[in-house]
Short mmCIF file of C-alpha atoms in Angstrom, two decimals:
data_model
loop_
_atom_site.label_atom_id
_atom_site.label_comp_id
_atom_site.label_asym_id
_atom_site.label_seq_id
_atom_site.Cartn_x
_atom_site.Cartn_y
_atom_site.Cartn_z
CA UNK A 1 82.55 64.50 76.15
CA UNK A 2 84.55 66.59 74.22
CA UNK A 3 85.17 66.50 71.05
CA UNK A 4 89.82 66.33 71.45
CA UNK A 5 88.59 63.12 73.48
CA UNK A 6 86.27 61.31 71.12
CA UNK A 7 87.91 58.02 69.25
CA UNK A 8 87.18 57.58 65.81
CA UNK A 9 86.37 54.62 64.56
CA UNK A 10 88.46 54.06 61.18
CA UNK A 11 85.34 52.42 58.60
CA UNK A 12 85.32 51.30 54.79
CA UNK A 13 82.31 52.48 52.86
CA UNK A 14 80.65 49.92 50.02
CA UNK A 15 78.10 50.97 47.64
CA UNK A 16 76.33 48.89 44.96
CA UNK A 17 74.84 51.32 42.35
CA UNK A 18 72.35 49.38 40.15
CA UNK A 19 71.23 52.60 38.35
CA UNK A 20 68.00 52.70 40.76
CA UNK A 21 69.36 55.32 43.02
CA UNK A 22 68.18 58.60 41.46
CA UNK A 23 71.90 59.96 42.59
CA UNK A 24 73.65 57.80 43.63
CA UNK A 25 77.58 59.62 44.55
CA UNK A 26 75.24 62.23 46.29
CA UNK A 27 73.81 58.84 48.55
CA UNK A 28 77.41 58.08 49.31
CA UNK A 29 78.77 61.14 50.28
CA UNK A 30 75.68 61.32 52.57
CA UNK A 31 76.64 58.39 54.03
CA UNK A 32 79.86 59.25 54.48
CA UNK A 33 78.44 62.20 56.36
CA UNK A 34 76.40 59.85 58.65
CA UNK A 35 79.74 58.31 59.48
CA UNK A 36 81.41 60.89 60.79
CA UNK A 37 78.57 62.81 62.51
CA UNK A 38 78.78 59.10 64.39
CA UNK A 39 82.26 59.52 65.40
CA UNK A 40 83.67 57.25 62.13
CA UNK A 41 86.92 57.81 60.45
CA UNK A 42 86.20 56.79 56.31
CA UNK A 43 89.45 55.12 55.49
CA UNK A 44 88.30 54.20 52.21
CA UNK A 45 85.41 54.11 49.83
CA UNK A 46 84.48 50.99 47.36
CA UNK A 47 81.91 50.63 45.20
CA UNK A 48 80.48 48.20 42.94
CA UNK A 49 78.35 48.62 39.48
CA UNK A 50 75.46 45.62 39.24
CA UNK A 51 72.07 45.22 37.72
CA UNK A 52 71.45 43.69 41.32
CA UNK A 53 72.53 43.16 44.44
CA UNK A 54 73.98 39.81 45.61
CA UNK A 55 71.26 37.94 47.35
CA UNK A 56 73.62 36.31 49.66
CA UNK A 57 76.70 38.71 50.04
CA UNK A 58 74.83 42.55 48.68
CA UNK A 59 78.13 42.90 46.51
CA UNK A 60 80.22 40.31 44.54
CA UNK A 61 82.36 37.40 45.94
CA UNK A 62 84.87 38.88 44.20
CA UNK A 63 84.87 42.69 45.45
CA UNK A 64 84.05 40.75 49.03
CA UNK A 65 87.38 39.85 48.59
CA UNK A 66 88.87 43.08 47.32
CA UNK A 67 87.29 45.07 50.80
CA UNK A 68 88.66 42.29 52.64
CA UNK A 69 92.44 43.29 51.42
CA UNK A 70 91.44 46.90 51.18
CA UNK A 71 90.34 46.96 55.30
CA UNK A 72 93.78 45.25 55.75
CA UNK A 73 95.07 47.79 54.31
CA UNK A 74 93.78 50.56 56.01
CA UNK A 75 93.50 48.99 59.37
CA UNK A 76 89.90 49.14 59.44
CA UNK A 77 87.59 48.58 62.07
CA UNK A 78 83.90 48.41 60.83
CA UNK A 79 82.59 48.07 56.92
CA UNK A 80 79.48 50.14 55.97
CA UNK A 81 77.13 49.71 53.81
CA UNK A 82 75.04 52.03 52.02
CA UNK A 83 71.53 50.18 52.25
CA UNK A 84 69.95 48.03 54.58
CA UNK A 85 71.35 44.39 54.20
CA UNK A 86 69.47 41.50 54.93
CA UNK A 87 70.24 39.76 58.67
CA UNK A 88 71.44 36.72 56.00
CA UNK A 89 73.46 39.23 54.04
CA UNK A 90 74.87 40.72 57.46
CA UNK A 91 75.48 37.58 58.67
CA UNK A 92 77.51 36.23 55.14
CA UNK A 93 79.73 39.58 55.38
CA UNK A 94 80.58 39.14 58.95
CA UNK A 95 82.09 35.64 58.21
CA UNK A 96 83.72 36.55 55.07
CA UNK A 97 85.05 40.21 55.95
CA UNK A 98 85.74 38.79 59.71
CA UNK A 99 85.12 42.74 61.08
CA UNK A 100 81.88 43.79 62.20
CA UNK A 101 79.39 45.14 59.70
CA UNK A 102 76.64 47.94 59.35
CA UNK A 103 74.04 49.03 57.18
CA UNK A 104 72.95 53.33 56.73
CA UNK A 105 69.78 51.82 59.18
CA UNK A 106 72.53 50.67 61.76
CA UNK A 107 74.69 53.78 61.39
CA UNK A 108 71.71 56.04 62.17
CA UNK A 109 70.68 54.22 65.18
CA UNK A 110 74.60 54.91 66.30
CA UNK A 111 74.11 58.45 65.63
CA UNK A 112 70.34 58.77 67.43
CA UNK A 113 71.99 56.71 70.24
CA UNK A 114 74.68 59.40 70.68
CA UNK A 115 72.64 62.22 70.25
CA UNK A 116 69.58 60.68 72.72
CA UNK A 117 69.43 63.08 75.81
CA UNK A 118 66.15 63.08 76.91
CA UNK A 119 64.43 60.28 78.56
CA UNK A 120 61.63 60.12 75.82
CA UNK A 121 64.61 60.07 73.37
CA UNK A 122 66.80 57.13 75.00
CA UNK A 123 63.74 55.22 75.28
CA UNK A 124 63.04 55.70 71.68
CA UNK A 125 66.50 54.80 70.12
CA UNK A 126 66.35 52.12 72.14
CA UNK A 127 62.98 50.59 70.99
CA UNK A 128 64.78 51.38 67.33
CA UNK A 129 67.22 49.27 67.93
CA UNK A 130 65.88 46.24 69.67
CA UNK A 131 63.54 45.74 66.76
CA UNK A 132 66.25 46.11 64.27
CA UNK A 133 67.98 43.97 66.43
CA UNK A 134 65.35 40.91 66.74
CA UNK A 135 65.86 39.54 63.60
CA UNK A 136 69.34 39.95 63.20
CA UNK A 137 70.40 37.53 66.57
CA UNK A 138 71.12 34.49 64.55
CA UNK A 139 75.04 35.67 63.66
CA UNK A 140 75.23 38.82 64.91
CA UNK A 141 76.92 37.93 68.25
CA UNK A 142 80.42 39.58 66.62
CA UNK A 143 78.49 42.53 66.38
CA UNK A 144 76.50 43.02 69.57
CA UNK A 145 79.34 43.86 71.78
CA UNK A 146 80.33 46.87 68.96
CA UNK A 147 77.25 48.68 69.32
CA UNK A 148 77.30 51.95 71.53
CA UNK A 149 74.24 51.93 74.29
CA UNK A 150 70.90 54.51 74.64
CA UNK A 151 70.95 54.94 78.55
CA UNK A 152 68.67 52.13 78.81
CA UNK A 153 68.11 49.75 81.53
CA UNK A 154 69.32 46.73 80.41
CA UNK A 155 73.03 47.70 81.14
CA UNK A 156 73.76 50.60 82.54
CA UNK A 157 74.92 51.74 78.68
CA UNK A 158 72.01 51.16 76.83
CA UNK A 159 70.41 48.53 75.11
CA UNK A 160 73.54 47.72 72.27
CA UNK A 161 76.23 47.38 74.15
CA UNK A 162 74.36 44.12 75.64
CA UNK A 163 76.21 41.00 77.26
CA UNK A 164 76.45 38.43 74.32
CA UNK A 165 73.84 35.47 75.81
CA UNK A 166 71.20 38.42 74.94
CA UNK A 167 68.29 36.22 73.16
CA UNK A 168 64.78 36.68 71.70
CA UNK A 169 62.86 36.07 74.46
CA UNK A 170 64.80 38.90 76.50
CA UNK A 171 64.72 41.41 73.57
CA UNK A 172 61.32 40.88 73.44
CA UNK A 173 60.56 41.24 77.40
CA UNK A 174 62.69 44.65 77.31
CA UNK A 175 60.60 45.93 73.92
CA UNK A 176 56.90 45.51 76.07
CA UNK A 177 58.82 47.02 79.21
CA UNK A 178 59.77 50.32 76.81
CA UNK A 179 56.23 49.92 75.17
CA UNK A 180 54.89 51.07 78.40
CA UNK A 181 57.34 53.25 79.85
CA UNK A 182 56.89 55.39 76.30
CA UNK A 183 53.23 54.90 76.70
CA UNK A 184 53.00 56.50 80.12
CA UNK A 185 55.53 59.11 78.30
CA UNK A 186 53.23 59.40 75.33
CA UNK A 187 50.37 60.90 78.10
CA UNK A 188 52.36 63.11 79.70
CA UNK A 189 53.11 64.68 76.19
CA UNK A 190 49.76 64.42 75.09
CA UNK A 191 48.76 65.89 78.54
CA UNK A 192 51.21 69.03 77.70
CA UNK A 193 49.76 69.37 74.02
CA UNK A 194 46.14 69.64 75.13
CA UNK A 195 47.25 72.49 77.69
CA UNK A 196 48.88 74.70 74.94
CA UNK A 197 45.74 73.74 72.61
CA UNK A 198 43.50 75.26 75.63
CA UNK A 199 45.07 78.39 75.38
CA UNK A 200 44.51 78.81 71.63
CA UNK A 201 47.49 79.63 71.21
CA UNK A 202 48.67 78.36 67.60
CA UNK A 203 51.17 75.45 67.26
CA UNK A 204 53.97 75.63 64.54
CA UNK A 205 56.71 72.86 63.70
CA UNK A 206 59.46 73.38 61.85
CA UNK A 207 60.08 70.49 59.57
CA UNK A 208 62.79 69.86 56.75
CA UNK A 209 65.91 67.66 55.99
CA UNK A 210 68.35 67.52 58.67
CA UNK A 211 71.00 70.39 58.96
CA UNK A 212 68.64 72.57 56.92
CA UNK A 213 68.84 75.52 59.86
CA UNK A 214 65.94 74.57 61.57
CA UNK A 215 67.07 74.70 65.11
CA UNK A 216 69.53 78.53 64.26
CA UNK A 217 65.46 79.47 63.31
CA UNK A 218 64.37 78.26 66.36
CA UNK A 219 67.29 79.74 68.56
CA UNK A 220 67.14 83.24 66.80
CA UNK A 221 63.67 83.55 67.08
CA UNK A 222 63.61 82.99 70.89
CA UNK A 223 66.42 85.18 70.89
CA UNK A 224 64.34 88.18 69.87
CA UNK A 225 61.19 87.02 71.00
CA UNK A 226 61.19 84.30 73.82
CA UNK A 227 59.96 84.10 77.00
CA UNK A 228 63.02 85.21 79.34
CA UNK A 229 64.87 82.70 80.57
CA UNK A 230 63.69 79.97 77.66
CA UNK A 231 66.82 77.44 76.63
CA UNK A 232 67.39 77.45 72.83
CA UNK A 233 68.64 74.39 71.42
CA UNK A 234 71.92 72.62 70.33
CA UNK A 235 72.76 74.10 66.32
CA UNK A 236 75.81 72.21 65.11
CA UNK A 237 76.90 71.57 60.91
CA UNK A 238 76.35 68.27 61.16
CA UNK A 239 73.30 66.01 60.68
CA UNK A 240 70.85 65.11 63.28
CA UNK A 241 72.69 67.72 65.90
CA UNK A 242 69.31 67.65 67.70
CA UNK A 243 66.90 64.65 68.20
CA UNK A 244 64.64 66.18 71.26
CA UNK A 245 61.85 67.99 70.22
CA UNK A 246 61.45 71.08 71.66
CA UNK A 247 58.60 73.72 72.08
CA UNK A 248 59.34 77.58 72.80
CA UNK A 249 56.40 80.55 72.98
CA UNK A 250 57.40 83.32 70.93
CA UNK A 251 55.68 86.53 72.05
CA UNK A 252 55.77 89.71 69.49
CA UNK A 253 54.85 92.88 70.92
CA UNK A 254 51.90 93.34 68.51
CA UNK A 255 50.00 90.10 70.51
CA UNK A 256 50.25 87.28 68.89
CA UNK A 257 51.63 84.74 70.08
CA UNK A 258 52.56 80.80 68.98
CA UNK A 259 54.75 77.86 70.05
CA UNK A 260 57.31 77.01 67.90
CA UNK A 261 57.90 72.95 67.80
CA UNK A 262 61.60 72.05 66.52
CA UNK A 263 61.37 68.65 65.43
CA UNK A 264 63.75 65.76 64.89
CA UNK A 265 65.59 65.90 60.61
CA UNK A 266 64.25 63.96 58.37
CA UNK A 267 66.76 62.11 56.06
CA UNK A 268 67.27 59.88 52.54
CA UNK A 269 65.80 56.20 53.68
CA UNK A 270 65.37 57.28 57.12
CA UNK A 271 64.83 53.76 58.81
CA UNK A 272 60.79 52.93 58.92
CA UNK A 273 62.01 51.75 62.38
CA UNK A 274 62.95 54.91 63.89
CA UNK A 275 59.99 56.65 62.58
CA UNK A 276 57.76 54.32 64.54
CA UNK A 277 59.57 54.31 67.17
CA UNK A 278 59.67 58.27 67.28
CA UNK A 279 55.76 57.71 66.63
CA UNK A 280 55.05 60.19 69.68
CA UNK A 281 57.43 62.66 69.28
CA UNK A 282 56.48 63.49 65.76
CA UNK A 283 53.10 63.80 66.33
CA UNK A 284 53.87 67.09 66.93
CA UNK A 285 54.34 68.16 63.59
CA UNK A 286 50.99 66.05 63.23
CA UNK A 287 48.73 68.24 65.35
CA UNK A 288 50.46 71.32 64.02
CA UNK A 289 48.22 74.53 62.99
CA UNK A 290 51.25 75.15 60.96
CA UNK A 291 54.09 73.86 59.13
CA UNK A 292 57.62 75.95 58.41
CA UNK A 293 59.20 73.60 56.07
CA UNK A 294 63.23 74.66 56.19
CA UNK A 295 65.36 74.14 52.88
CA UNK A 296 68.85 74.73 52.32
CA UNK A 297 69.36 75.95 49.35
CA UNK A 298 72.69 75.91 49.50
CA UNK A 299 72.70 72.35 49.18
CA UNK A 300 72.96 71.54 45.15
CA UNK A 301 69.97 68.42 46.03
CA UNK A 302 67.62 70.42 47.70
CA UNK A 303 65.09 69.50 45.61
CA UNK A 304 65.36 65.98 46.29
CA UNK A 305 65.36 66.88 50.17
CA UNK A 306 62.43 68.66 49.89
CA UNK A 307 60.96 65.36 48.07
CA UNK A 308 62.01 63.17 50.99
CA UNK A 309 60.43 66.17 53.61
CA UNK A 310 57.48 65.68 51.16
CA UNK A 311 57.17 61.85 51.58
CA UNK A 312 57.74 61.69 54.97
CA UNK A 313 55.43 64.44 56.14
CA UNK A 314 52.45 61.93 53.93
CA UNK A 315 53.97 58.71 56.35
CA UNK A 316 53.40 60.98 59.38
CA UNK A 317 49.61 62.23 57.88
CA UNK A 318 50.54 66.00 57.86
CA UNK A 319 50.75 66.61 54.10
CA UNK A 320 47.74 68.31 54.04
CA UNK A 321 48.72 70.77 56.97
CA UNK A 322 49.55 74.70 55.62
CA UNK A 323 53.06 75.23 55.07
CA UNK A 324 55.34 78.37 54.59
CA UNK A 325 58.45 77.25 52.83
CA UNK A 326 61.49 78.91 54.37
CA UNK A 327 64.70 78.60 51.38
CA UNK A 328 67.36 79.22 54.21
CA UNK A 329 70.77 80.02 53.85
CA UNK A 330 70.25 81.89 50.94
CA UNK A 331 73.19 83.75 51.31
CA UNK A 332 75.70 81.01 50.82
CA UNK A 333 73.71 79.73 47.48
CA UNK A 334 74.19 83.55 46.32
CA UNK A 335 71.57 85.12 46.35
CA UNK A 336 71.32 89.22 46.70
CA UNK A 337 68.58 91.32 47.79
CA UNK A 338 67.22 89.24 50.64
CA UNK A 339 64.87 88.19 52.28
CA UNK A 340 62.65 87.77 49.29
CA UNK A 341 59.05 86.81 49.92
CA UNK A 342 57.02 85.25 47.12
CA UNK A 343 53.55 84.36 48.22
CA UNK A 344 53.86 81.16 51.17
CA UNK A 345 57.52 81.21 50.46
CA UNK A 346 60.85 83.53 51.90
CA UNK A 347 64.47 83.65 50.81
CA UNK A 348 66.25 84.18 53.98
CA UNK A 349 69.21 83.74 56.12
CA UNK A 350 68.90 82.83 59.42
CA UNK A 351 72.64 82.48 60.38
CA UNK A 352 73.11 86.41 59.47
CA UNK A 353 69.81 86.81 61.39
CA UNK A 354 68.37 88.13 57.99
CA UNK A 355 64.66 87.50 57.28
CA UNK A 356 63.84 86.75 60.56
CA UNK A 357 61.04 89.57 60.95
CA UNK A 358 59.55 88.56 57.77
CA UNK A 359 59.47 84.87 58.54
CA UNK A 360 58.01 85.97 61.97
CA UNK A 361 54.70 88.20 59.95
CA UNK A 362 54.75 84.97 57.52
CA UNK A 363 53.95 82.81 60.05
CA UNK A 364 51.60 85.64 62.37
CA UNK A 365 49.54 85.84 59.16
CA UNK A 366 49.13 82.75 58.30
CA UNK A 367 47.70 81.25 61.99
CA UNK A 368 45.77 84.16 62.70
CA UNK A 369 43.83 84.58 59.78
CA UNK A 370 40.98 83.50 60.73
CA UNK A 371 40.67 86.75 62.80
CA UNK A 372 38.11 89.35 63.39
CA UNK A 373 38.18 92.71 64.84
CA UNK A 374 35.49 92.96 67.61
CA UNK A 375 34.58 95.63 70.11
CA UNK A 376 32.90 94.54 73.77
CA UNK A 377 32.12 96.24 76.47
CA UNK A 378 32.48 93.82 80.32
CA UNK A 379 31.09 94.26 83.22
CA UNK A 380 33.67 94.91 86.16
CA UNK A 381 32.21 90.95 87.40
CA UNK A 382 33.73 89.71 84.48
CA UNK A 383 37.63 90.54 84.81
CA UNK A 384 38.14 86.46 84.21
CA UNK A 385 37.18 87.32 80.50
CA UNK A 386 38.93 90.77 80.30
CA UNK A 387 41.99 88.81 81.32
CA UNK A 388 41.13 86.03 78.84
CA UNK A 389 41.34 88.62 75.88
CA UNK A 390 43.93 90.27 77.14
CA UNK A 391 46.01 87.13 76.51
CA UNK A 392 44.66 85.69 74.12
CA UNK A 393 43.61 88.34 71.34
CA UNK A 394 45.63 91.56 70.12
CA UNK A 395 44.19 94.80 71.95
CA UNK A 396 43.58 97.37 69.79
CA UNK A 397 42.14 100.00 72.44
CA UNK A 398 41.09 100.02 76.21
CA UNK A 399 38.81 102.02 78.03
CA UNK A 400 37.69 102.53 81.21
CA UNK A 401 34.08 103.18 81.63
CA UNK A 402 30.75 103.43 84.03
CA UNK A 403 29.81 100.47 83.17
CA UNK A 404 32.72 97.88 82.77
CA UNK A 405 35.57 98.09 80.10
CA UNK A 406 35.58 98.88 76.84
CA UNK A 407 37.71 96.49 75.16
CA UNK A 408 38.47 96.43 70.87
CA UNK A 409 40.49 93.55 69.72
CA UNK A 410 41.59 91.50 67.04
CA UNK A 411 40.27 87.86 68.38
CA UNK A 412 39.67 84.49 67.07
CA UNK A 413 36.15 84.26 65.22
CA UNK A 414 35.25 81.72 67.89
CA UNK A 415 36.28 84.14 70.94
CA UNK A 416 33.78 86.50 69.22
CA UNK A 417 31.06 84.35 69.18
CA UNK A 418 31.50 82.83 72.09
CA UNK A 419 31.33 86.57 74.04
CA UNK A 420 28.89 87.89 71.92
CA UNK A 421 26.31 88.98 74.71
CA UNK A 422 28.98 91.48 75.34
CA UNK A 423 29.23 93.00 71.75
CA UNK A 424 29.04 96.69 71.12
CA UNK A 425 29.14 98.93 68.55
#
């Protein structure tokens, strides 16, 4: 679809700061943000100042009323709220407000929803939402025919925009269906990691808060250094502009190799939902020699996005993997005399292509370190392994001789213990 024929959908914002949220305008105009990258119109913005939230309504009976006017107002569609609300709370608001209502965990499902393309993906979202879904039934039959679909099979538009009668018992038959199909899914992933781990060729995942640069990294790199042919990947300002993850093999004419792994954003109170549900796909970044964490440092809370890359990197139980830090668009925050590299971190600007060398050495020191130069001569029987480490390890010199080829390379320690017989010098 293009984007002169998408509707917007005009919504009113509500925010209840209690003085927990470490900043909390910087939440809202995230969330306005969220909105829009799901096709949302903000018509207006209201917020309320409480040492709590309202256990029954989130925000006061008295600004329930005031959103009420204000949405009639500004012909409003859809309220949104900032945190996730209660399937009571959502429930309360939906009869009082008499427009459909969503939470930030709702409004990302939207967005992953739109942005689903793969199968994995649609399956995914889907699974996302049903569970969020489950407990919400009692109430929410306003809302169910709002919701925009993931390409599922329960209609042919996806598992929210679902005929009304929809009830536990089917959510839950449709959730073990999906369990499967992304099991079987899962495999066939795990089937494709296990190749690329054969090869020994090193795995590295870029990681960092969504619309940080990661996939202009990705795309630029397989510009220069791809594999002919290779796709690169959808780069848009906006958040969550990709949701597949994708793996490229960058080749550099000094021979050595790795696969690059762009991975889904990670966000402010990304929904514990859609992490699980994404379980397989970030695994990725799990099994990972490597970790390229992307900042934009253009961004005045990059800090607190690196935090939140930080925390969610410990959910997914690769904290402890090696990371180069990447401070991307480094241009925009100012900075001259770039790229700058200070130990495991680079100043650098991938949009202006600038850094992109360095970045490329980072990373090309960092997985092969574990390195040794070897020399070995091979018998003319054994071209299998002459092919082997002419693939897999950096040839430094080649010669021809009586009795097989002479072959010095940079290989992994393990390659040079495992052809040892064939050592020389």
């Amino acid at each position: 679809m293009r984007e002169d024929e998408i509707t917007y959908t005009k919504v009113i914002l509500v925010g209840v700061d209690t003085g927990e949220e470490q900043d909390f305008e910087h939440s809202m105009d995230e969330l306005a943000s969220l909105a829009e990258a799901a096709y949302k119109k903000v018509v207006g913005i209201v917020i309320q100042r409480m040492e709590a939230v309202n256990r029954a309504l989130y925000i006061g009976t008295g600004k329930v009323t005031e959103v009420k006017e204000y949405a009639k107002m500004t012909e409003a569609e859809e309220i949104v709220f900032d945190n996730a609300l209660s399937p009571s709370q959502v429930r309360n608001l939906g009869r009082e407000l008499e427009l459909p209502i969503l939470d930030r965990t709702n409004l990302i499902l939207d967005i992953f929803a739109i942005r689903a393309k793969t199968k994995e993906a649609k399956l995914q979202v889907e699974t996302a939402r049903l569970h969020y879904m489950l407990p919400r039934l009692v109430g929410m039959r306003e809302n169910l025919s709002r919701q925009g679909g993931t390409g599922g099979s329960m209609s042919n538009k996806g598992a929210g925009e679902t005929k009304l009668e929809l009830d536990r018992r089917k959510i839950e038959h449709r959730i073990s269906e999906l369990k499967k199909e992304l099991e079987a899914v899962a495999k066939n992933r795990n089937t494709m990691r296990k190749k690329r781990g054969q090869s020994r060729t090193p795995q590295v995942a870029l990681v960092g808060y969504t619309n940080a640069g990661k996939s202009t990294i990705m795309n630029r790199l397989v510009d220069r250094y791809g594999e002919s042919g290779e796709k690169t990947v959808l780069e848009k300002d906006m958040l969550f502009a990709t949701l597949d993850t994708s793996v490229r093999n960058i080749r550099t004419t000094d021979n050595k190799p790795f696969f690059l792994v762009d991975t889904v954003g990670f966000i402010h109170k990304l929904p514990h939902g859609l992490v699980k549900a994404f379980q397989s796909t970030l695994e990725e970044v799990k099994y990972a020699d490597l970790l390229v964490q992307v900042v934009d440092l253009s961004d005045e809370h990059y800090k607190q996005q690196m935090d939140v890359t930080a925390e969610t990197l410990k959910e997914l139980e690769a904290g402890d993997i090696p990371r180069i830090v990447v401070y991307n668009k480094a241009d925009k925050a100012g900075l001259d005399d770039i790229p700058r590299i200070r130990e495991h971190q680079i100043y650098m600007a991938a949009g202006q292509e600038c850094g992109l060398e360095e970045l490329v050495k980072m990373i090309q020191e960092a997985v092969y370190g574990d390195r040794v130069d070897a020399e070995f001569l091979l018998p003319f029987d054994k071209g299998a392994v002459v092919s082997y480490l002419m693939e897999n390890a950096t040839i430094l010199d080649q010669e021809y001789c009586e009795d097989g080829t002479r072959l010095k390379v940079s290989c992994h320690k393990s390659d040079a213990e495992k052809y040892s017989a064939y050592r020389c010098g």
